[in-house]
PDB file of C-alpha atoms in Angstrom:
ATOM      1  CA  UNK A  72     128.592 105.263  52.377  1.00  0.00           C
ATOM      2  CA  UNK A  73     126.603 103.372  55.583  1.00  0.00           C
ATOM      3  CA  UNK A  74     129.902 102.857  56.934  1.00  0.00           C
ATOM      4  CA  UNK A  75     130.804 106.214  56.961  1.00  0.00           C
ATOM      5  CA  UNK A  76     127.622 107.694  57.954  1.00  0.00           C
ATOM      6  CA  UNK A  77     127.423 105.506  61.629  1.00  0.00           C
ATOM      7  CA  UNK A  78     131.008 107.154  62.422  1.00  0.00           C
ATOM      8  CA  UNK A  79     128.956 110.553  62.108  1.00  0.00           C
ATOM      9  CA  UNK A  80     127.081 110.416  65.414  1.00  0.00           C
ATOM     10  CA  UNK A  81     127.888 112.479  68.220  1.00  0.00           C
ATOM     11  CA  UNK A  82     131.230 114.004  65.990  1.00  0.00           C
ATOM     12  CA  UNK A  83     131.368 117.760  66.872  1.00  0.00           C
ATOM     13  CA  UNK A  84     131.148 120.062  63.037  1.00  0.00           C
ATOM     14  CA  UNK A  85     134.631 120.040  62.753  1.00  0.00           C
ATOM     15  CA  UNK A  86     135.636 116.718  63.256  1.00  0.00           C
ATOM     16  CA  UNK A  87     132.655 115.283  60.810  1.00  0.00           C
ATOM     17  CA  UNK A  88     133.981 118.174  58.358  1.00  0.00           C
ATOM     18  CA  UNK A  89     137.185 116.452  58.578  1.00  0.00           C
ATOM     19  CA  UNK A  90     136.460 112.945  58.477  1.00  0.00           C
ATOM     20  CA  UNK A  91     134.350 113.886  55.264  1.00  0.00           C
ATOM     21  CA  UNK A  92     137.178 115.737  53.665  1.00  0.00           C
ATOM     22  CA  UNK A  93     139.798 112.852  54.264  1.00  0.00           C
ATOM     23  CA  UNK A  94     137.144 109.900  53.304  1.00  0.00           C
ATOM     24  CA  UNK A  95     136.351 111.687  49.859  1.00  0.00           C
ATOM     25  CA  UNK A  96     139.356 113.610  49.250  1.00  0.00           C
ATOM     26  CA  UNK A  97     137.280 116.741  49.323  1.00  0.00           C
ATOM     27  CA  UNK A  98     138.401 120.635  50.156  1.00  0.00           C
ATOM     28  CA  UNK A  99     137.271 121.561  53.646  1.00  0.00           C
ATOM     29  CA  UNK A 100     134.887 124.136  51.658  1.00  0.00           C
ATOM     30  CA  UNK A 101     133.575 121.235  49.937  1.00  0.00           C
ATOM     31  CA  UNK A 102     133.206 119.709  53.106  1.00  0.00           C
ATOM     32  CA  UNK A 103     131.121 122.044  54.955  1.00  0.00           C
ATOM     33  CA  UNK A 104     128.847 122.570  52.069  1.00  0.00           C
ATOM     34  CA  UNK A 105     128.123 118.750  52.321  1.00  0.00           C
ATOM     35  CA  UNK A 106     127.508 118.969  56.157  1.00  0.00           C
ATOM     36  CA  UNK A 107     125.304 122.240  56.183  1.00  0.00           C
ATOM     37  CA  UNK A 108     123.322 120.273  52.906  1.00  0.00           C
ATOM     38  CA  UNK A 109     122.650 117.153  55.391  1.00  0.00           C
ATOM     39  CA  UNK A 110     121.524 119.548  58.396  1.00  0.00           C
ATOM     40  CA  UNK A 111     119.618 121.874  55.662  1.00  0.00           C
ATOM     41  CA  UNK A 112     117.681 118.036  54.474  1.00  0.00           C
ATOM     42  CA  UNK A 113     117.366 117.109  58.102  1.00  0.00           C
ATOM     43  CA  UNK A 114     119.465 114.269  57.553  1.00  0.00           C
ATOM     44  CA  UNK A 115     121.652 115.246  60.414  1.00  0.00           C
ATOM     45  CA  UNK A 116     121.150 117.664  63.702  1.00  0.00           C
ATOM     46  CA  UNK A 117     122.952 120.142  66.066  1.00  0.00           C
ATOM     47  CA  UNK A 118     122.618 118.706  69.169  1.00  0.00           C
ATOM     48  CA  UNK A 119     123.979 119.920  72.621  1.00  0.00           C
ATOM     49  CA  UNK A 120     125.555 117.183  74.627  1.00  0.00           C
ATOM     50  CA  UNK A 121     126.866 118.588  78.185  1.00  0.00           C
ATOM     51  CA  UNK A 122     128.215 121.641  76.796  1.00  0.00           C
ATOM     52  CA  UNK A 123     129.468 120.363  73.576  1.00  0.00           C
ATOM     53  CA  UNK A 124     127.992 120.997  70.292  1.00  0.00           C
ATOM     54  CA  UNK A 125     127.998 117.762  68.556  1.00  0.00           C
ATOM     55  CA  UNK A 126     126.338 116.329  65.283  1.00  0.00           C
ATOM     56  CA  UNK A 127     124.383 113.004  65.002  1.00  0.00           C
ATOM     57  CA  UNK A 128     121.400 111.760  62.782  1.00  0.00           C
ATOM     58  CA  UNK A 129     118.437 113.464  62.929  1.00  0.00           C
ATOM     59  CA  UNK A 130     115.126 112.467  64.206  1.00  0.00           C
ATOM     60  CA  UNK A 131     113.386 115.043  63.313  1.00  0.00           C
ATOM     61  CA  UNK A 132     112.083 113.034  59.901  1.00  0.00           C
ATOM     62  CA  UNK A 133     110.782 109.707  59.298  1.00  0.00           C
ATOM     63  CA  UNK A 134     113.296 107.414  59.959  1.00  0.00           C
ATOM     64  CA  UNK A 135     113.168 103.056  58.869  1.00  0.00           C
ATOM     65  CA  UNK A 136     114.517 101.605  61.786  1.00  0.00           C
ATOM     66  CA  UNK A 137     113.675  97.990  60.952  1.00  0.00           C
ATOM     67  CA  UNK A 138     112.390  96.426  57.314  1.00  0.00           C
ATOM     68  CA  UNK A 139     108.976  97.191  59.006  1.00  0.00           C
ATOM     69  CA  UNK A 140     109.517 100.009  61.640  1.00  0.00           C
ATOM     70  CA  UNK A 141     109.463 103.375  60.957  1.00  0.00           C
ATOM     71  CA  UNK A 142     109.731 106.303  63.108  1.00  0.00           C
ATOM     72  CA  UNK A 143     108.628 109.589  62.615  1.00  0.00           C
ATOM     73  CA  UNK A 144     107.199 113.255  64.322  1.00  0.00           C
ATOM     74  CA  UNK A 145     103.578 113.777  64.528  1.00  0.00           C
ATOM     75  CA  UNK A 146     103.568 116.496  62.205  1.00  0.00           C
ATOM     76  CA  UNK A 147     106.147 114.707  59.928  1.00  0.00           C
ATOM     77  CA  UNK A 148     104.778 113.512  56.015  1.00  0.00           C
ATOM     78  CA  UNK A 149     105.277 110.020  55.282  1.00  0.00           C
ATOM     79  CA  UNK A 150     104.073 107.549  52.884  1.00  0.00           C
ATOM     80  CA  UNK A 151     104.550 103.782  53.909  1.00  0.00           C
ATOM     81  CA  UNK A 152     104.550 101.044  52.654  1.00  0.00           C
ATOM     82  CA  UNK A 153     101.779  98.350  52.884  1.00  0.00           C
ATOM     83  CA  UNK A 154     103.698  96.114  55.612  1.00  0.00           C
ATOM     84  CA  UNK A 155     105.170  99.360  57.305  1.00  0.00           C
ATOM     85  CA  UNK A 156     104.454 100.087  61.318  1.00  0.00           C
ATOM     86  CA  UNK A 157     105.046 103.593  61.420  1.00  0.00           C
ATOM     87  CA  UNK A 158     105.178 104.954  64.774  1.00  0.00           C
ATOM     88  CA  UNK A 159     104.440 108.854  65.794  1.00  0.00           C
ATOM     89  CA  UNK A 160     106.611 109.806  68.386  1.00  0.00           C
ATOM     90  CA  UNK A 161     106.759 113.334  70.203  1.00  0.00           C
ATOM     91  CA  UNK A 162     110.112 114.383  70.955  1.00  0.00           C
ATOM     92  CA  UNK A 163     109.952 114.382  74.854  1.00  0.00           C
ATOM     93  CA  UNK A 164     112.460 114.001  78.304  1.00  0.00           C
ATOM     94  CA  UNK A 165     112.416 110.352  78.149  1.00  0.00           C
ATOM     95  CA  UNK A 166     114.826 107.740  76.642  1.00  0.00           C
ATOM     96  CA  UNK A 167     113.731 106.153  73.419  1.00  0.00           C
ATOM     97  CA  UNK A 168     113.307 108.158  70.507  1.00  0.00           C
ATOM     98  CA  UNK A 169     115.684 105.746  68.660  1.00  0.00           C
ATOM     99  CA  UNK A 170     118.558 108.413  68.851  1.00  0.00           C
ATOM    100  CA  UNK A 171     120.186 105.230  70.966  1.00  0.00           C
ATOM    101  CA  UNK A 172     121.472 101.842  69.783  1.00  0.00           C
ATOM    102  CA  UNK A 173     120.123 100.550  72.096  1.00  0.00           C
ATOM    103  CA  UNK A 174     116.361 101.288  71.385  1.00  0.00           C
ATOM    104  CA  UNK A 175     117.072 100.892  67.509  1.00  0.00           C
ATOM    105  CA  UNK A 176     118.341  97.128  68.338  1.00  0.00           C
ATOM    106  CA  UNK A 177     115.071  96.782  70.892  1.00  0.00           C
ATOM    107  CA  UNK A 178     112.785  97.406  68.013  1.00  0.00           C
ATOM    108  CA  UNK A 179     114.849  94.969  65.447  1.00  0.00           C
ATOM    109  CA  UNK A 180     114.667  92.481  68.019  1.00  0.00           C
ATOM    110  CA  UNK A 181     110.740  92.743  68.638  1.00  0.00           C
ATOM    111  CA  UNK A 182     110.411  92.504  64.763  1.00  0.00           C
ATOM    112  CA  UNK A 183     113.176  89.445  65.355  1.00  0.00           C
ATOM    113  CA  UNK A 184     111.105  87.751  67.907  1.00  0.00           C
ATOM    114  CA  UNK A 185     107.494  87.894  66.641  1.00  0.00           C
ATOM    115  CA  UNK A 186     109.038  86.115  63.342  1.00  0.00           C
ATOM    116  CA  UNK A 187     110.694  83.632  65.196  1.00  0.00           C
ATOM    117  CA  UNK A 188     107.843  82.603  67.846  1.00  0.00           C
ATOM    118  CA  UNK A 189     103.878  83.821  66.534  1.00  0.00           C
ATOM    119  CA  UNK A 190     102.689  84.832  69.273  1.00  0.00           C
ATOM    120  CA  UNK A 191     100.971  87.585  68.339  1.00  0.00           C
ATOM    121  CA  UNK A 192      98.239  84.941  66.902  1.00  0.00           C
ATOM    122  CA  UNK A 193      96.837  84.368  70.454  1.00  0.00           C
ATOM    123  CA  UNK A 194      94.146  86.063  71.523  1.00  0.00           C
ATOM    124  CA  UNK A 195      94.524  88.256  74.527  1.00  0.00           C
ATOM    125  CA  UNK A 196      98.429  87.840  73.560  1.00  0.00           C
ATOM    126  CA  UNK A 197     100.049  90.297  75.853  1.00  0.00           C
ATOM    127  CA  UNK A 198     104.219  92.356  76.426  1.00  0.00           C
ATOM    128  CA  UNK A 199     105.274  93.872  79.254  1.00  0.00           C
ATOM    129  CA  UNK A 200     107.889  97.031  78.581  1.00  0.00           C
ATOM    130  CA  UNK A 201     109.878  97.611  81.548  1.00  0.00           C
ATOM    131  CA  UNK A 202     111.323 100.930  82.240  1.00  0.00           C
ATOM    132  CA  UNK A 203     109.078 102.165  78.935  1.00  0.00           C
ATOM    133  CA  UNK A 204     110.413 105.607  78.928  1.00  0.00           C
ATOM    134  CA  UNK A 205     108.668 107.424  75.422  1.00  0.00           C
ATOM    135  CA  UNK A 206     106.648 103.846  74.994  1.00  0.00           C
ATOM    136  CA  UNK A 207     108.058 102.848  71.406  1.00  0.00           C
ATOM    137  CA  UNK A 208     108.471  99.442  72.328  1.00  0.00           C
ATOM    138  CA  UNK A 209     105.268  98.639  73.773  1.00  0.00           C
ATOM    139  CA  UNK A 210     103.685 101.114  70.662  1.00  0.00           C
ATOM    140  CA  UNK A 211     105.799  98.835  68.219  1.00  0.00           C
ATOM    141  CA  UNK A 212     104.174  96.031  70.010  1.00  0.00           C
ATOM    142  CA  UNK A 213     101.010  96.615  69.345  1.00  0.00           C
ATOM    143  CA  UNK A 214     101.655  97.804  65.737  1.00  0.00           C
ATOM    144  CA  UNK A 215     103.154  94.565  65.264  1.00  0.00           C
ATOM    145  CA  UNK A 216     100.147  92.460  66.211  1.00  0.00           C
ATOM    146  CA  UNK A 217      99.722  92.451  69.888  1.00  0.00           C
ATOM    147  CA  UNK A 218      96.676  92.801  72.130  1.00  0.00           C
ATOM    148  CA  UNK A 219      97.854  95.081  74.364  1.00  0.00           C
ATOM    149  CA  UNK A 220     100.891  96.005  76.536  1.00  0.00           C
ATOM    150  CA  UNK A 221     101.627  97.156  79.699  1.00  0.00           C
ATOM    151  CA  UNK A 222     104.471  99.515  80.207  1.00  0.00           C
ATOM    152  CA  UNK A 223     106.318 100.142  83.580  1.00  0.00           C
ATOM    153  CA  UNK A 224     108.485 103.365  85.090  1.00  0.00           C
ATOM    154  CA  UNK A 225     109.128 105.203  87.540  1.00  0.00           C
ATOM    155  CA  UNK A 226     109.443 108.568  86.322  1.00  0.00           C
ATOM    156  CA  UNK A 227     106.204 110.563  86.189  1.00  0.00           C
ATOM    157  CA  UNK A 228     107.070 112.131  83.229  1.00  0.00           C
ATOM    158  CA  UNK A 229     108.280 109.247  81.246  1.00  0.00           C
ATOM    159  CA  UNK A 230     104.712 107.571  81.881  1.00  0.00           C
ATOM    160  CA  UNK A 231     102.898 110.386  80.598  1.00  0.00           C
ATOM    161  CA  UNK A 232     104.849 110.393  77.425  1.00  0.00           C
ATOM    162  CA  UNK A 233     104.254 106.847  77.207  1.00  0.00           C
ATOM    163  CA  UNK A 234     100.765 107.764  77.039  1.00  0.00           C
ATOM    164  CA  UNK A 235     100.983 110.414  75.282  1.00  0.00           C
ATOM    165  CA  UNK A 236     102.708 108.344  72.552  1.00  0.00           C
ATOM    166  CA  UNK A 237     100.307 105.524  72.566  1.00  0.00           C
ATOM    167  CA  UNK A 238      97.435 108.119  72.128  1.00  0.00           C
ATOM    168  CA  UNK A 239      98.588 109.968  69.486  1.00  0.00           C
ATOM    169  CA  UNK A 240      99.188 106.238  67.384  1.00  0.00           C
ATOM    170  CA  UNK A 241      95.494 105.294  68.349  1.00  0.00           C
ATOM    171  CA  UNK A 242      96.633 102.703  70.907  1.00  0.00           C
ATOM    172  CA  UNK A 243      95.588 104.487  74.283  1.00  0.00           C
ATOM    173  CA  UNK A 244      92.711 101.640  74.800  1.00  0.00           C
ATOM    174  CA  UNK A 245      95.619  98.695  74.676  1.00  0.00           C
ATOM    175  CA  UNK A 246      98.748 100.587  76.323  1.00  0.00           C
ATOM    176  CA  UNK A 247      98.391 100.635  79.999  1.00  0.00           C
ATOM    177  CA  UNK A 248     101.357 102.237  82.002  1.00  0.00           C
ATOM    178  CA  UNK A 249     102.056 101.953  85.437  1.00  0.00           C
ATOM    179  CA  UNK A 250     104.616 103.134  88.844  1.00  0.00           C
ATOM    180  CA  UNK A 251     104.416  99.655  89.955  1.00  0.00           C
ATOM    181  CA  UNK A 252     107.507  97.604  90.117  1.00  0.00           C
ATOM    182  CA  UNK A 253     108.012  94.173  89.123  1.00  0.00           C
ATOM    183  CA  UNK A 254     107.248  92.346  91.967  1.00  0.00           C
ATOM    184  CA  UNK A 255     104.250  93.758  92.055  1.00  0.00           C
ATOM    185  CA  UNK A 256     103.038  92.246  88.621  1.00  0.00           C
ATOM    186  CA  UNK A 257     100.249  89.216  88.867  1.00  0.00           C
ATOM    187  CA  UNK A 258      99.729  88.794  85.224  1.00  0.00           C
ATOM    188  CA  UNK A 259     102.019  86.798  82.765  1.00  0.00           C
ATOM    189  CA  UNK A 260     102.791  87.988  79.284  1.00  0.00           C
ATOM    190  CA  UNK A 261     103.765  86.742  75.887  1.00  0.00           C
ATOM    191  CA  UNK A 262     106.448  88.972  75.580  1.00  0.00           C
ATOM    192  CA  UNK A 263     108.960  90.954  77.768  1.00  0.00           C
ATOM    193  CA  UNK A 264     110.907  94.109  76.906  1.00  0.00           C
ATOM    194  CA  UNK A 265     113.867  95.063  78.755  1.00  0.00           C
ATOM    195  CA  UNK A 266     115.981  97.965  77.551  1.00  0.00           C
ATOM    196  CA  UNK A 267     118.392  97.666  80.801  1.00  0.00           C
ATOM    197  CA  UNK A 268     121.912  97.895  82.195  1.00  0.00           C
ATOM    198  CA  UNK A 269     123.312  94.260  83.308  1.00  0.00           C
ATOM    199  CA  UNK A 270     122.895  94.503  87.150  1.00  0.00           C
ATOM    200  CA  UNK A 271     118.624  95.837  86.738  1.00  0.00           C
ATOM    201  CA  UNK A 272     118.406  92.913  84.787  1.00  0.00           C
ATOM    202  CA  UNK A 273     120.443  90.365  87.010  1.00  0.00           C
ATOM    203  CA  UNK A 274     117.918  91.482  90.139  1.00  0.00           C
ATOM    204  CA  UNK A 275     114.982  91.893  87.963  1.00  0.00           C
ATOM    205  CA  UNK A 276     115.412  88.012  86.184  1.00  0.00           C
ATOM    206  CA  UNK A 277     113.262  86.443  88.452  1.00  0.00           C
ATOM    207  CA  UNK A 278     110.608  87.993  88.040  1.00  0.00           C
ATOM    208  CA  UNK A 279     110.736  88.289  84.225  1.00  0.00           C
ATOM    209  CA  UNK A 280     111.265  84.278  84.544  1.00  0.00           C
ATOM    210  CA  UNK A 281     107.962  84.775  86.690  1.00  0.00           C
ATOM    211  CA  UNK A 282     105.547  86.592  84.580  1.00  0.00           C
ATOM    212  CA  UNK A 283     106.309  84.780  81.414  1.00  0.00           C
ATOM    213  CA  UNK A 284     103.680  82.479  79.598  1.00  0.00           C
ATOM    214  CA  UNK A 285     105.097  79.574  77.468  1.00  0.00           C
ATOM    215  CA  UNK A 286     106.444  80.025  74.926  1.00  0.00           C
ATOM    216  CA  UNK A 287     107.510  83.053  75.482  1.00  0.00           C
ATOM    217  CA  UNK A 288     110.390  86.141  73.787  1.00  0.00           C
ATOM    218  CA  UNK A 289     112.016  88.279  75.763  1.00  0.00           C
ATOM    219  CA  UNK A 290     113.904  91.513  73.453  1.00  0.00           C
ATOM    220  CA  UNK A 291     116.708  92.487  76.223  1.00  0.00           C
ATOM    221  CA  UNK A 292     118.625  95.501  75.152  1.00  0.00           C
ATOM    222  CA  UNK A 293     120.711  97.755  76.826  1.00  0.00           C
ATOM    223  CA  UNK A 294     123.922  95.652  77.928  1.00  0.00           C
ATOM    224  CA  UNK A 295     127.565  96.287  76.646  1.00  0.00           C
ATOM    225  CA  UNK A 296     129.112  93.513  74.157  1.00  0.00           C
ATOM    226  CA  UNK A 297     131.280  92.097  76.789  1.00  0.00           C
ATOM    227  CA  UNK A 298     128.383  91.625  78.585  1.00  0.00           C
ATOM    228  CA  UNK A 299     126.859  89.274  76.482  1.00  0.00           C
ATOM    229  CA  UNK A 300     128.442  85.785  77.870  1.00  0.00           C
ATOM    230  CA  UNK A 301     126.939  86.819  81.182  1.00  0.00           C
ATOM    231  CA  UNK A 302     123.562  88.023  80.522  1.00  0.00           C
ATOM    232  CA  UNK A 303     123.212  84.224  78.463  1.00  0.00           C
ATOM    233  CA  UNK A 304     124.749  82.721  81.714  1.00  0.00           C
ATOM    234  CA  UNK A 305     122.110  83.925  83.776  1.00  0.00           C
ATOM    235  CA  UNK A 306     119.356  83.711  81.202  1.00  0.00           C
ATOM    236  CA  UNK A 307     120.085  79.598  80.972  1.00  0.00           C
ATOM    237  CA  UNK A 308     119.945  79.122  84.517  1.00  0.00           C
ATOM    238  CA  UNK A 309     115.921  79.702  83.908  1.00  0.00           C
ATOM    239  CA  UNK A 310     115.801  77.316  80.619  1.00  0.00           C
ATOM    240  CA  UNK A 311     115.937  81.168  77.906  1.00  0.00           C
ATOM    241  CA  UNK A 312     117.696  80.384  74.815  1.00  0.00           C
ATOM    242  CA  UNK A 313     119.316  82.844  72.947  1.00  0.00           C
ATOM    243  CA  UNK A 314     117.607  83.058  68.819  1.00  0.00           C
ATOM    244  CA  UNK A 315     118.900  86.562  67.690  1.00  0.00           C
ATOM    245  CA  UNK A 316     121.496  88.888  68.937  1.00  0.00           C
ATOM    246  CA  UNK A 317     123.179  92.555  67.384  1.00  0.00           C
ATOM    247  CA  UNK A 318     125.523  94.842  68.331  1.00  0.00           C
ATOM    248  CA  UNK A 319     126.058  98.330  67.774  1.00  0.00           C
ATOM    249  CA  UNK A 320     128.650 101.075  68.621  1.00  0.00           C
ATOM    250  CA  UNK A 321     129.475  98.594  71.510  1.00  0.00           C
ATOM    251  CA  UNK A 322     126.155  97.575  73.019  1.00  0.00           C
ATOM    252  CA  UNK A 323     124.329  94.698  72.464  1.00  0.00           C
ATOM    253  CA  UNK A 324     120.683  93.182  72.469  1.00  0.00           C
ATOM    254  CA  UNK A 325     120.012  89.709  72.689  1.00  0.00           C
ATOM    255  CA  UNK A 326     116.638  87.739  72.157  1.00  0.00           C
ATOM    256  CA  UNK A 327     115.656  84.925  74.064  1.00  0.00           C
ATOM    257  CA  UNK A 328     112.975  82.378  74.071  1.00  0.00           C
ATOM    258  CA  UNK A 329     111.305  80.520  77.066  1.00  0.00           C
TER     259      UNK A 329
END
């Protein structure tokens, strides 16, 4: 049944009504019951993508991203677990709600990295999200131990969501976000977020080499899987060693440490 429910996302009603009637050898009746049920248990959402009514997995519940991670509305019930980080997040403009692979594999790899290197056992230990969008990297950050975190964009409205998102989990006092870009950063950090395409994070490597303490993680995300030989190229040119990597739906995120 996992199987079948990633090949959901972004199907339009008819074509998940279909793919459920010929994976279950179900009526078509039978089929839409099961889809309207899922919406109806907000499982599953209408969403408009350019014109096009499609269906993919909601986000308008709590959802487990990670063993640890779980995401959820404000206004959402949820009772976690004792070792849960459960992260309030207001549905907003910006990228990273965990709709996207590509944030879902960000926050497995910060979970990834802080088992792998402890860093968040340092005092004054530190990330850097770069191009934060909602914040849930730098908020799972902090939820998972760290001092405090700086996030970085350039679109007004994505920083005040960040903010907005960091207050409303109590972490307004240790998420700082900021216009700047990276070269102007002074400070160095434990750990570096990147949820990027390939050629940002190509012209941006030198300064994330830069800004790293040692020993260091960096969670890089956004890339394609045939991307993956190159971004470790130009990550071992500056001495960053692969420890984790995932794929989903064709993109990638790859953990290195330094």
């Amino acid at each position: 049944m996992a199987h079948a429910e990633t090949r959901w996302e972004s199907l339009t009603p008819r074509a998940l009504e279909k793919f459920i009637t010929a994976a279950f050898y179900l009526t078509r009746l039978q089929s839409k019951y099961i889809l309207k049920s899922l919406v109806m248990d907000g499982r599953l959402a209408y969403r408009d993508r350019h014109g096009r009514t499609v269906i993919e997995k909601s986000f308008d519940r709590a959802v487990r991203i990670t063993p640890r991670i779980v995401l959820k509305p404000p206004e959402t019930a949820f009772h976690p677990e004792k070792e849960d980080v459960v992260i309030q997040l207001r549905q907003g403009a910006s990228f990273g709600t965990g709709s996207h692979p590509t944030t879902r594999m960000a926050l497995r790899g910060i979970e990834q990295a802080l088992k792998c290197i402890d860093l968040n056992r340092k005092s004054g230990s530190a990330a850097i999200d770069i191009g934060t969008g909602s914040g849930v990297l730098g908020i799972a950050a902090i939820g998972l131990g760290l001092d405090r975190v700086v996030g970085l964009d350039i679109d007004a409205c994505a920083r005040n969501e960040a903010l907005e998102n960091a207050r409303i989990n109590g972490f307004q006092d240790q998420f700082e976000v900021r216009s700047a870009s990276m070269d102007a950063i002074e400070e160095d950090f434990d750990l570096i977020l990147a949820n990027l395409r390939l050629p940002t994070l190509n012209r941006i490597l030198p300064h994330l080499q830069r800004v790293a303490r040692r020993p260091c993680a960096m969670v890089i995300s956004g890339l394609k899987t045939d991307e993956i030989p190159d971004l470790k190229d130009m990550f071992d040119f500056y001495a960053l060693k692969p420890i984790w990597e995932d794929t989903e739906k064709g993109w990638a995120a790859v953990v290195f440490r330094g």
